[in-house]
Structure formats: structure tokens, C-alpha cells
Amino acid sequence: MSSNSLGKIFTFTTWGESHGKAIGCVVDGVPSKIPLKEEDIQSYLNKRRPGQSKFTTQRKEGDNVEILSGVFEGLTTGHPISLIIKNEDQRSKDYSDIKDIFRPGHADYTYWAKYGIHDYRGGGRSSARETAMRVAAGAIARKVIENKLKKNILIKGALVQIGKSKINYNNWNKDFIDQNDFFCPDMDVIPEWEKMILEARNNGSSLGAIIEIRCNGIPAGLGEPIYDKLDANLAKAMMSINAVKGVEIGSGFKSVSILGEENVDEIRIENSKPKFLSNNSGGIMGGISTGQEIIVRFCVKPTSSILTSRKTIDKYMNEVEISTKGRHDPCVGIRAVPVGEAMMATTLADHCLYLL
Amino acid sequence: MSSNSLGKIFTFTTWGESHGKAIGCVVDGVPSKIPLKEEDIQSYLNKRRPGQSKFTTQRKEGDNVEILSGVFEGLTTGHPISLIIKNEDQRSKDYSDIKDIFRPGHADYTYWAKYGIHDYRGGGRSSARETAMRVAAGAIARKVIENKLKKNILIKGALVQIGKSKINYNNWNKDFIDQNDFFCPDMDVIPEWEKMILEARNNGSSLGAIIEIRCNGIPAGLGEPIYDKLDANLAKAMMSINAVKGVEIGSGFKSVSILGEENVDEIRIENSKPKFLSNNSGGIMGGISTGQEIIVRFCVKPTSSILTSRKTIDKYMNEVEISTKGRHDPCVGIRAVPVGEAMMATTLADHCLYLL
Amino acid sequence: MSSNSLGKIFTFTTWGESHGKAIGCVVDGVPSKIPLKEEDIQSYLNKRRPGQSKFTTQRKEGDNVEILSGVFEGLTTGHPISLIIKNEDQRSKDYSDIKDIFRPGHADYTYWAKYGIHDYRGGGRSSARETAMRVAAGAIARKVIENKLKKNILIKGALVQIGKSKINYNNWNKDFIDQNDFFCPDMDVIPEWEKMILEARNNGSSLGAIIEIRCNGIPAGLGEPIYDKLDANLAKAMMSINAVKGVEIGSGFKSVSILGEENVDEIRIENSKPKFLSNNSGGIMGGISTGQEIIVRFCVKPTSSILTSRKTIDKYMNEVEISTKGRHDPCVGIRAVPVGEAMMATTLADHCLYLL
Amino acid sequence: MSSNSLGKIFTFTTWGESHGKAIGCVVDGVPSKIPLKEEDIQSYLNKRRPGQSKFTTQRKEGDNVEILSGVFEGLTTGHPISLIIKNEDQRSKDYSDIKDIFRPGHADYTYWAKYGIHDYRGGGRSSARETAMRVAAGAIARKVIENKLKKNILIKGALVQIGKSKINYNNWNKDFIDQNDFFCPDMDVIPEWEKMILEARNNGSSLGAIIEIRCNGIPAGLGEPIYDKLDANLAKAMMSINAVKGVEIGSGFKSVSILGEENVDEIRIENSKPKFLSNNSGGIMGGISTGQEIIVRFCVKPTSSILTSRKTIDKYMNEVEISTKGRHDPCVGIRAVPVGEAMMATTLADHCLYLL
């Protein structure tokens, strides 16, 4: 079986396969009377859409979203919002040569082991195509948060590492993020990254990446201990994205190398309110938001869709070799940036609705 | 509000405060006719129990668990199993000096911001004391897994890093883990760790740690994509443990620095079955177990309960300073090992019960 | 907000408004490798479809269902099955005269009170049009049950009372149910019912009905006490159908007038198996199926869409009167028969999947 | 397995067997800062407690509830509230004669068929003893509702029928309900009921009953369509009570015999607010509260614990006969009154917390 819904009050359920007729989702738990139109969602989908940059996949998808329910005269009704994107790239490509082969490093074998079905058309349900609907749900989630908190919030992701090359945090320029093909906040690292990507493409190889998502404007109090802590749910949300193998909050793994007295976020008063002197906690303490910036990082492994031939097996337990044909996407992590933003948004929206 | 249950079919709900009358949990969804007695649970609690080693906290808790329901004539009945541990260390210590102060680096401020209540007795519900009940639930979970899979499985955690000092993975000795106070698999690193811990204790400081949990014996097929992927649920489970700030599966963050062709776990056939040539995936692909060893790592930040004075505030928005009095626990990560094992166990038990 | 999913393992989520672009549902938790095609679902939709008989509503809806995901090469994949029915009767009827008025006896006022939105096009989300998707989910549920139990089961509903006119249970003819416009098992009562319906139509009035759903073939053991008892979940499922105001199991309310010794279903042995001498329990004891026929009855109130003018109010708190224009459906309970069957099917499918 | 939690935001989980060490529950989702002490809960438990009247069971249980967590300095903390009642009537009665026999009309056979375990000590988990914890959870639920709605509400149950003898609704006297052993609102029917009960007791027989629960003070807007409608959740809650076989809302099954024009609750304006001219809907329309009185009725079958010998079987598939020894409870429905009130309270509390 499977489980395709996330969230407890603000919930969304996605459906659809990479090369099926369409993909879609149903977003439930949205309060009524929030203005919503297709363009609000489309703008985020455009950010994720493949085929836009020479640095990402060339699959052509218009990714045009259509709202089928839950909006009446421009306002949400409080009822489920059904979204659909018809697959354009559904052409019956010839899969006969890889039909029975499990691509290594993909979910082909585990899906087959579990379900006894092998949807060889781009991985079927396990394809990252599903993440388009996360981005769509995330667009609605942003509106829910702002409606509930009665203020603007900013959720913004950035690429902070490709392969072994990290950004210099001192160069962080928020505005620059949307002005380059990498969602990179550090102008200086761009030439190196361009070179790395093109090299990986030419070598038929691929590179991993680290994405950092930040959210400003969330007040103290979001998160439901002990088992719906905000950080725990963010970790789940991020880890559920394809190819993600690690998640950390605030200083994360780095905090291990810091002494306790350095790691403590000390508190002072400013304008009669608590002011933290540092943010090693990443804005979450005891599973509850502190009012500081929320900071989550996750890593995306280098894709296994590469031109280099790799050893694997087929359904009949024969040993074979396989390599991806044609152009490939040397750093899938780039496109995970808007997806990570969306997961932050849906998680926060769900927790917002718990506030009494 | 709060949310104190975890799991969908195998579920457990914990309750209780650090210095309340008792702590407990209700474990539901356990199949009937599994032999279960208090000693089965007690042995794991003993492993976690404080006050056992000079390297951990000196709080004295017998942690004697009692089964109140769900077992009849030595067998589980299929009905909820209620467990209770009476708090022995409930003495009315004098909290008057810290009654109104939010300990920085703890959940004191966020709990107060959210609930408007400040349980100054050891953090109340936010205390790591709650993790005793996770360990108890984990003991039952292990039995559920073995009952369902009809085979033995081994879930074992180890400490792999304290502060900046990492073990040498080449020295990994599974049997040594239970023979030292650190749950450390590498004999050679022990002298250094002992020195570090004692130094931190003497300095009133504290150290972070990284814990690695491994599970052998899980077949391919556990995990429910897209939103109850095995890795996503493990990430949530681990991140919900007190002081955890990062989680990774298999090669985790390290996979970012590896090229795609190196990171792919190639597959061959051995004895008519798939055999992976590496395990960068940590035993999980596409959110489903591959049949390989499942490997999860998480980090525990250095505790903020230190003797060094730190800046903070009180409920009346006064700026104050605070430090922990008396003996403290310089590396709380050590005691997180059995807790991590338990979270692995409860997560796997829940996913096991989905298998048709 | 709203909550549009039902079930815990076999779950379905419906969406769509009466006069929106389409209605649909996402069915999740379906095991893989079950043969499924659109016709399997369509046949049940046809049974419910309006406009087929002179005794029911004349709204014309082809109700052609399309499967958008979750089926690959004719087999379920284990992934979410997305179904859609495009609304044909979406024409922009002129609602200007009733736009601001709350139809009494409908959900218009409560939806407005809760959501602040009044979808005047046929009630929007509160319309019984939503029940088409229940029937679709029910068709898939039947397949899940048979797949899981490895045997055929029969779920069949019948109309047993219209207004004050009850069937004679001695005349129960299972085969006759599908041969008349009322899903009536008693041939003798048909002339009276025809007369009653036509009279109600001519008077612009309406009649209530009682529906009985029976299921044969379910073994002992379905149901999860204490709070997912089979009867409790059936009660919820039936009560969630539009216009239903009562539900009973087995002898139901009649059992109140029976002495304990008469109401007990005594047990004997037949072919080495338990055989109950009566079925007052309706096949459920202690919330768990007994292996006998499962029997549930529910009542549907007479529709409030009538030609008689009734007192009500509008959004501006003016007192007004309203009556339905054109042809109306004098006994909506008839069309609730396939819906009740579907709710029985989805509930049983969910409980089936709990069986270890 | 089993499922022992109810509710989505306000949740409670019960545990414990009839003759185990204790019974208890964990109530989660309670907002913080609500005053709560044991006496608040005890007063409702006393109402349900057996052994108080010559008309109910003579089992002696003090039913003294203890709060183990979730309350600090007299206020709820927002964290789980653990309640426990130690079983006093735990004496090792000699069950050897009925040890292997399934009492007909009880859950003995179905529990055994499902779990393979037969807890012969008073039915174990299937005993109505569990309902004590529902009453306890209900006491907390009442406080949650009043806290959330910022007003008093009144939830009150009454017995309206025993066997074939109904009350006269014209005699309804709210204050009289607490002044008699039957929770009866009609003084005139008391002599007849007393006679019926004593006769049933003398004959070793038993009688069914109908209970009506009313709630005043709930505003319009509670309930989450389509699958968490208020009436659907009330139906589930009531049907989950032991021995309940039917539930109805407002006019319920009676509405079938009424014409549509009579059944419509017409609306007028009074003091600028909607005023309904009748309440056939029982205060719920389209699954959402209307602001009128909420009215639910359910029936309790005559208990199968009777002195008359009945045919049944044992675990070894032998045909045997059984009868209850000693005093029995001729009308268990009486004690279901406070339980029904509690289920109304917990259901309303859960829905209250959805209100934005």
C-alpha cells in the first residue's frame, strides 16, 4: 500500500505518475475566504519547472495548474481544493530496452519488491515529478499561514553547497537568490558551480547539493510536543523529498563540535521582548518555534540517472548493466529548492492551525 | 495543546512530567499472543537508566516499570498495554531561586510562550525523563517486529562521535558496544573520550555527540511512499528526541561530496537474490527498505545544563544570569543511544504491521 | 475548515461541488495487483445515476468516471487512484432569485454560518452530488475486500420503507431488488409506493425512506475495539450520508422492546463451526464481526427541496419564503441505496486491511 | 489489534480490563490554564458508579480517580492528562466453571475469534467497566468546551424508554432527572418502571432502554463536512458504547413518516438572529451545528447477563448452556446515561477545537 497524505489539519494528498495522464493533489483544511487564483500557484510551479535553465533537466513540462474545486468567486470556500496538471510529456517513448531492468540508485527495485509492479515509465509514482504537486500545495500553504498569522512571512530557500563547493555565508545576498539559475545566495561561487555542472554533464556524472530553507516572521509557539514537534515534522517533510538523505536544524551536526556554553542561545531583552544573541537552535527549542528565523538544511544525493554504465539486475534476476541515455540532469538538488520551500510552508501551515 | 502519540497502527502515547507522580505510556496496536513480561521491558530501561556510570547524570531513578493492562496469563491480548514508572526522585527540591527563570538552551521559554505555564521542576514535560517511556515502548516494538516478521532482528545503537572526536570505523566491534560506558564500538577511542568527558565535567562544560543506529534483518518492502516513507518516519522519530538537531540516513550529508557514479549502490545476484555492492542508501531506497542494513545517524547537541553562567531572562522580562548547580551530565548524548534504538524499533514495528 | 477523507488504511478523499468543473476522489491504501478498469466503477455509478427513472430526480448526468492514476497495465499499483467525473450539468442556470436565500432544511445556513461563503449553485459542496464519488470509492473497496479475504462477498442494499409504508419481510426477494426502480425486495408493495411517489410529486411534497444494507461473506474478526468498532464506524459512515438522521444495527431500536432472553443470539455447532440461532446482533458483537450476515439500516429524511413554500431567511437577515421550482425528487432515499452499499464497502475494506 | 483512541485534536485513549490492576486513560489536546482537580472528574464518576441504587448492578467500585500528569499548580499544562482508577473488585473470584465458555450475547466469542485470547474475568477489555474512563474524559471535555466557547453549556442525558414503556414528553422536567434512580425526566412513569425492573430482576430477565442526550449552548458552526460531520461523529461515539445498537439525531427514524413540508425546520428572525420554528434536525444540518439544542438518542439492548439458561458453545466447540449467577443488572441502559453524556462532551470538545 501507500500513504499519500501529509498534515493533520492542513492536509494534502498527492497522486499521479511520471508518465500517467496527469498529476494532482487535494488540499484540505484550508480556512475559507482566502483569495486564491491559479496564478498564485503557477508562479511557484514556474520556479520549479524543468527545462528552464541549461543547468537542469530538459524535460519540457508546461506544468499548467488548474483549480477544480474549493474556490468560489475567487475565495477559498473551506472545502477541499483539487489541483490538476496534465502531463504533456506523456509520449510513448520506447522503453522496451529498460522495461525489465531496475535502475540502480532508484526506487525501481524496492517498488517492485514491495508492490510486485514495475512502472518503467520514468519510475511511475517514485518520480520526482510528484514534487510539482508539493510546490502547488506549498503555494496554498503560504496563504494559509499569512491568513492565520495576519502578517506576511517569508519562506526562502537557497543552494549552499554543490559537490564539495560551499558558499561563503558572509556573501549571503538574499536578493541574488532569484537572479541566478542555482538559487545561490553567493555571487562569488557561481563561476565555480557553472564549471562543475558543465563538467559533470560532459562526464555523464552527477553532483549532490545542500539546500537551506529559512523562514522569517513566525512567532514563538508553533509546534506540538512531544510527537508533533515542529522540528520533527520538518525533518519528516524534508526527508520525504526524493533523494534527500539528511536533514538538520540550525547549527545541526556542527553543534556536536561546539561546547555547550557556546551553543546556548543566550537571551536579552529588546523593546520589552526576548532577543536571542545567537540562533544555533535554528528557531526551534523543545520542538516549538522561538520567534527567531527558522533554519533547516537538507542534502540531496547526486542523482543515479547518469551516463556512466552501472551494474544492476532485472526482474528475472539477471545481472545486467545500465546507463541513462540522452541528456541528463547533473545536479537535481537545484530543483529541490522550491520543493524544500513548499515543505516548509505546508508544515508551518499545519502547525499554524493548531494555535488557539 | 500537545500531541503525544506516535505511529499509525503500532502507536504509543506517553505522559508524565519530570517531577510528577509518575510517567507512563499506552502502547496500542500490538498483536495478541506475544509473550510479554515486565523484565522484557526492564532490561532496556536499565540500559538507559541514569546514575549508572560516572560519565552520565547522577539522578537516581530505579525506573521500575509496571504493566497495568493488555497482558493476560503472560500473553499480549491485542488490547492496549499500559505501562507506568513511579517517579522516585520527586522530592520537593527547592526551586525558589530558578522558579521564574527560563534556562537558556532549554524549552523553558518556548513552553511558556506557548502554554503560559512554566513547570520549573526540571522542565516538566520537556524533560528527557520522558524518553524512558520511549525505551519501554521500544522494548515492546522489538517483540512486535519479530512476531510479525517471524525472525530475529537486531537493532543496535552506538556512539560514533563526542565533540570533535570520531571513532575509527575500521575498529568497529559490535560486541564491545555493551562493554563500555559510552556504547562505543571502537576500543581505541575510549581513553580520549574519558578524558574529554572528565574535562568537560570539571570545566562545567558539555559536549555534543553523534549516535548511529543500525538494524539488521529487515526484509525489502517496509515503508509507505510518498508521505510515510521509512526514512521520513525515522527522521521524524529521531528528531523528536530531546536535543537532537540533525538526522541522516546511510551516507547522509557525506553523499553530497561523492559523484553520482560512486554513490550508486550497484546490484549483483548472490544465491539467486539481489546483493548490493555498497550501502550508501543506508538500506532505504525510494522510502522503502532494500533488505540491506538500515543505518541512521543523529546528533545530540551539547546540553545547556552547564555550570558556566549564561545570560537569560525571567517571566517578568528581566535580564538575569543562570548556571546549573551541583553535578551535571557533560554528554547527554550517551544516554540517547538506547532512546535512538527504541525510536528505530517503534518506527519499524509500525511499518511492519502494514505488510499485507 | 473541512475534513474530506474517510478510513485509516483504506482511505478515500472526495472533492468537488455540485456545479463546479468536476467532482473526484483519491483512493489510497489499495493493495497492488488488483485488476481494475473504469467499467468496474462505472457499473455502480450507473446504478446511482440520476435521471434514469420517473421516480427520481431528472438531473441529467452521464457520470462518466475516468481513472487518472494508480492503475498500470490494468492492475492497481498500490499507489493512489485518482478518479474524476466532469460535471455536465454545469450550465449557468440563473440563480439570481435565490442567490442570497438560505433554503430551509438544507445546509445553506450552517455552511454560511461556518464558512461565511454561500455557494448558491445547488448547495456547492453540501450537495448530494458528492455521493457519486462515494459510490466510485465503494466499487474499488469491493475489490479490496475480495482480494484480501480471497473470496466473493455480497453487499446489497434495499429500500424497506417509504413514508409510513413498510415492506413485508416475508416477501424478501433478493433478485427482485435490481428489477424495480425502488431497489425494493418486496414485489407486493410496489403499487403502493408508485402511488405514493406520484402523489408526493403532484403535491410538491416529499417522503422519507429507510434503507437496509446487508453483507454476506464476512468472516468473524473484523472491527477494532474500543474506538474503531465495526458498528461504530458503520454508524459514522452511514450518518455522514446527506439527509441521514438515524442508523441501527441488527434489531436496532426494536431490541429495546425485547426481553434479554429473546434478544440473545444463542449458539450451536454446525459442521464443527459456531452457528447462531438468530441474528439480533446484525452480525456484530462487541464491535467485531461474528461471521453472520451484517445488517445495517438507516433512514433518509424527506427532502426539503419541495414545491411548497416555506419560511426562511436570507444572508441579510430578512424573512423570506422559498419553494423549489420545476421538477423535484419526491423520495431522495431511493438513490441513497447504492450510496449506503458503498459506505458499507469502504468501511469493510478498511477493517479488512487490519487483519494480520 | 485494537484501536483505543478517539478524537482528532481533543483525543483520549483508554486502557484496562474489567478485573485487571487498574483502568485509565490519557487525555491529550487539552488547552493549558484550565483549572482542573480530581473532584471535577469524580463527581461525574459518582453518577455512573455501580452499586448505588437497587435498580442497577451491585458491583462495588469506589471508582476513585487520580490525576497522574498534565496538571500543575491546579491548572492544565497543555500536556497529556493521565488518569487512573485502581480496581477494587479485583478479587480472584472463581471463574473455573465458565472459564472456557463464550457467554452468548457478549463479545466473548468475537474477541476469541479475533485475538485467540479469552479473558474470562468479566469480559476483560470488552467489559462496560471501560466506560468509567469515558465518563472521566467527558468531565475534562466539558471544561474544554466551556473554556473554548467562553460560556457555560449544558449536556444532560435522560432515560426516555425502558422496554416498551416510554416517557410522556409533555411531562419533561429537567430538574427531576437527577432526583430519581433512572435519570428519568417524567415523574409519572416512575412507578411503572420500578415495577418493570423489579419484575425483570425477579424473573432473571433484562430490559432494553433508550437514552436521549441534549446539549444547550452550542453555537452554529461545529462540525467538519464531509467526513467529520458532527452528527456522524456523534453516531460513532454513541455506537461505540457497549450494547448500543441504534443512534438517531433529532426526529431520527420518525422523520421517515413525516412529509417534507412538515419536517423542514422553518426559520424566522428574532432579535436580529435566526430562530428556527422547530427542531426536527436535532440541531445539526449538513453535519454542522445550527445553534439549536443538539439532540441525540441511542438504544441499549437488554443485557445478555441474565439468570435464564441460554444455549452457547465453549472454546473446544462443545455445545453447552450458561446462565448468570447471583444478582444481575436488569437494565444496564440506566448506567449508560452518564456515558452518553460523556461521549457527547468529548465529541463536542474535539469539534470546538477546530473553530478558528
Coordinates of N, CA and C in Angstrom, one line a residue, chain A residues 190-252:
Chain A
I190 N 29.4 31.3 -8.1 CA 28.7 30.9 -9.4 C 29.7 30.4 -10.4
P191 N 30.7 31.1 -10.8 CA 31.6 30.6 -11.8 C 32.1 29.2 -11.6
E192 N 32.4 28.9 -10.3 CA 32.9 27.6 -10.0 C 31.8 26.5 -10.2
W193 N 30.6 26.9 -9.7 CA 29.4 26.0 -9.9 C 29.1 25.7 -11.3
E194 N 29.1 26.8 -12.1 CA 28.8 26.6 -13.5 C 29.8 25.6 -14.2
K195 N 31.1 25.8 -13.8 CA 32.1 24.9 -14.3 C 31.9 23.4 -13.9
M196 N 31.6 23.3 -12.6 CA 31.3 21.9 -12.0 C 30.2 21.2 -12.7
I197 N 29.1 22.0 -12.9 CA 27.9 21.4 -13.5 C 28.2 21.0 -14.9
L198 N 28.8 21.8 -15.7 CA 29.0 21.5 -17.1 C 30.0 20.3 -17.2
E199 N 31.0 20.3 -16.3 CA 31.9 19.2 -16.3 C 31.2 17.9 -16.0
A200 N 30.3 17.9 -15.0 CA 29.6 16.7 -14.6 C 28.7 16.3 -15.8
R201 N 28.1 17.3 -16.5 CA 27.3 16.9 -17.6 C 28.1 16.3 -18.7
N202 N 29.2 16.8 -19.0 CA 30.1 16.3 -20.0 C 30.6 14.9 -19.7
N203 N 30.9 14.7 -18.4 CA 31.4 13.4 -17.9 C 30.2 12.4 -17.7
G204 N 29.0 12.8 -18.0 CA 27.9 11.9 -17.7 C 27.8 11.6 -16.2
S205 N 28.3 12.5 -15.4 CA 28.3 12.3 -13.9 C 27.2 13.2 -13.3
S206 N 27.2 13.1 -11.9 CA 26.3 14.0 -11.2 C 26.8 14.4 -9.9
L207 N 26.2 15.5 -9.3 CA 26.7 16.1 -8.1 C 25.6 16.2 -7.1
G208 N 25.9 16.1 -5.8 CA 25.0 16.3 -4.8 C 24.9 17.8 -4.4
A209 N 24.0 18.1 -3.5 CA 23.8 19.5 -3.1 C 23.2 19.6 -1.7
I210 N 23.5 20.8 -1.1 CA 22.8 21.1 0.2 C 21.9 22.3 0.0
I211 N 20.7 22.2 0.5 CA 19.7 23.3 0.4 C 19.4 23.8 1.8
E212 N 19.3 25.1 1.9 CA 19.0 25.7 3.2 C 17.7 26.5 3.0
I213 N 16.7 26.2 3.9 CA 15.4 26.9 3.8 C 15.3 27.8 5.0
R214 N 14.9 29.0 4.9 CA 14.8 29.9 6.0 C 13.4 30.5 6.0
C215 N 12.9 30.7 7.2 CA 11.6 31.3 7.3 C 11.6 32.4 8.3
N216 N 11.2 33.6 7.9 CA 11.1 34.8 8.8 C 9.7 35.1 9.1
G217 N 9.4 35.5 10.3 CA 8.1 36.1 10.6 C 7.2 35.1 11.4
I218 N 7.7 33.9 11.7 CA 6.9 33.0 12.5 C 7.1 33.4 14.0
P219 N 6.0 33.6 14.7 CA 6.1 33.9 16.1 C 6.5 32.7 17.0
A220 N 6.8 32.9 18.2 CA 7.0 31.8 19.2 C 5.7 31.0 19.4
G221 N 5.8 29.7 19.5 CA 4.6 28.9 19.9 C 4.2 27.9 18.9
L222 N 4.8 27.8 17.7 CA 4.3 26.7 16.8 C 5.1 25.4 17.1
G223 N 4.3 24.3 17.1 CA 4.9 23.0 17.3 C 4.2 22.3 18.5
E224 N 4.0 21.0 18.3 CA 3.2 20.3 19.3 C 4.0 19.2 19.9
P225 N 4.7 19.4 21.0 CA 5.4 18.3 21.7 C 4.4 17.3 22.2
I226 N 4.9 16.1 22.4 CA 6.2 15.5 22.2 C 6.4 14.9 20.8
Y227 N 5.3 14.5 20.1 CA 5.4 13.8 18.9 C 5.0 14.6 17.7
D228 N 4.6 15.8 17.8 CA 4.4 16.7 16.6 C 5.2 17.9 16.8
K229 N 6.4 17.7 17.3 CA 7.4 18.9 17.4 C 7.6 19.5 16.0
L230 N 7.8 20.8 16.0 CA 8.0 21.5 14.7 C 9.2 20.9 14.0
D231 N 10.3 20.7 14.7 CA 11.5 20.2 14.0 C 11.3 18.8 13.5
A232 N 10.6 18.0 14.3 CA 10.4 16.6 13.9 C 9.6 16.5 12.6
N233 N 8.6 17.4 12.6 CA 7.7 17.4 11.4 C 8.4 18.0 10.2
L234 N 9.3 19.0 10.4 CA 10.1 19.5 9.3 C 11.1 18.4 8.8
A235 N 11.6 17.7 9.7 CA 12.6 16.6 9.3 C 11.9 15.6 8.5
K236 N 10.7 15.2 8.9 CA 9.9 14.2 8.1 C 9.6 14.8 6.7
A237 N 9.1 16.0 6.7 CA 8.7 16.7 5.4 C 9.9 16.7 4.4
M238 N 11.1 17.1 4.9 CA 12.2 17.3 4.0 C 12.7 15.9 3.6
M239 N 12.8 15.0 4.6 CA 13.3 13.6 4.2 C 12.4 12.9 3.3
S240 N 11.1 13.3 3.2 CA 10.2 12.7 2.2 C 10.5 13.1 0.8
I241 N 11.3 14.1 0.6 CA 11.6 14.6 -0.8 C 12.5 13.6 -1.4
N242 N 12.3 13.3 -2.7 CA 13.2 12.4 -3.4 C 14.6 12.7 -3.3
A243 N 15.5 11.7 -3.0 CA 16.9 11.8 -3.0 C 17.5 12.5 -1.8
V244 N 16.6 12.9 -0.8 CA 17.2 13.6 0.4 C 17.7 12.5 1.3
K245 N 18.9 12.7 1.9 CA 19.5 11.7 2.8 C 19.8 12.3 4.2
G246 N 19.6 13.6 4.4 CA 19.9 14.2 5.6 C 19.2 15.5 5.9
V247 N 18.9 15.8 7.1 CA 18.2 17.0 7.5 C 18.8 17.5 8.8
E248 N 19.0 18.8 8.9 CA 19.5 19.4 10.1 C 18.8 20.7 10.4
I249 N 18.7 21.1 11.6 CA 18.0 22.3 12.1 C 19.1 23.2 12.7
G250 N 19.1 24.5 12.4 CA 20.1 25.4 13.0 C 21.5 25.0 12.8
S251 N 22.3 24.9 13.8 CA 23.7 24.5 13.7 C 23.8 23.0 13.4
G252 N 22.8 22.3 13.6 CA 22.7 20.9 13.1 C 23.9 20.1 13.6

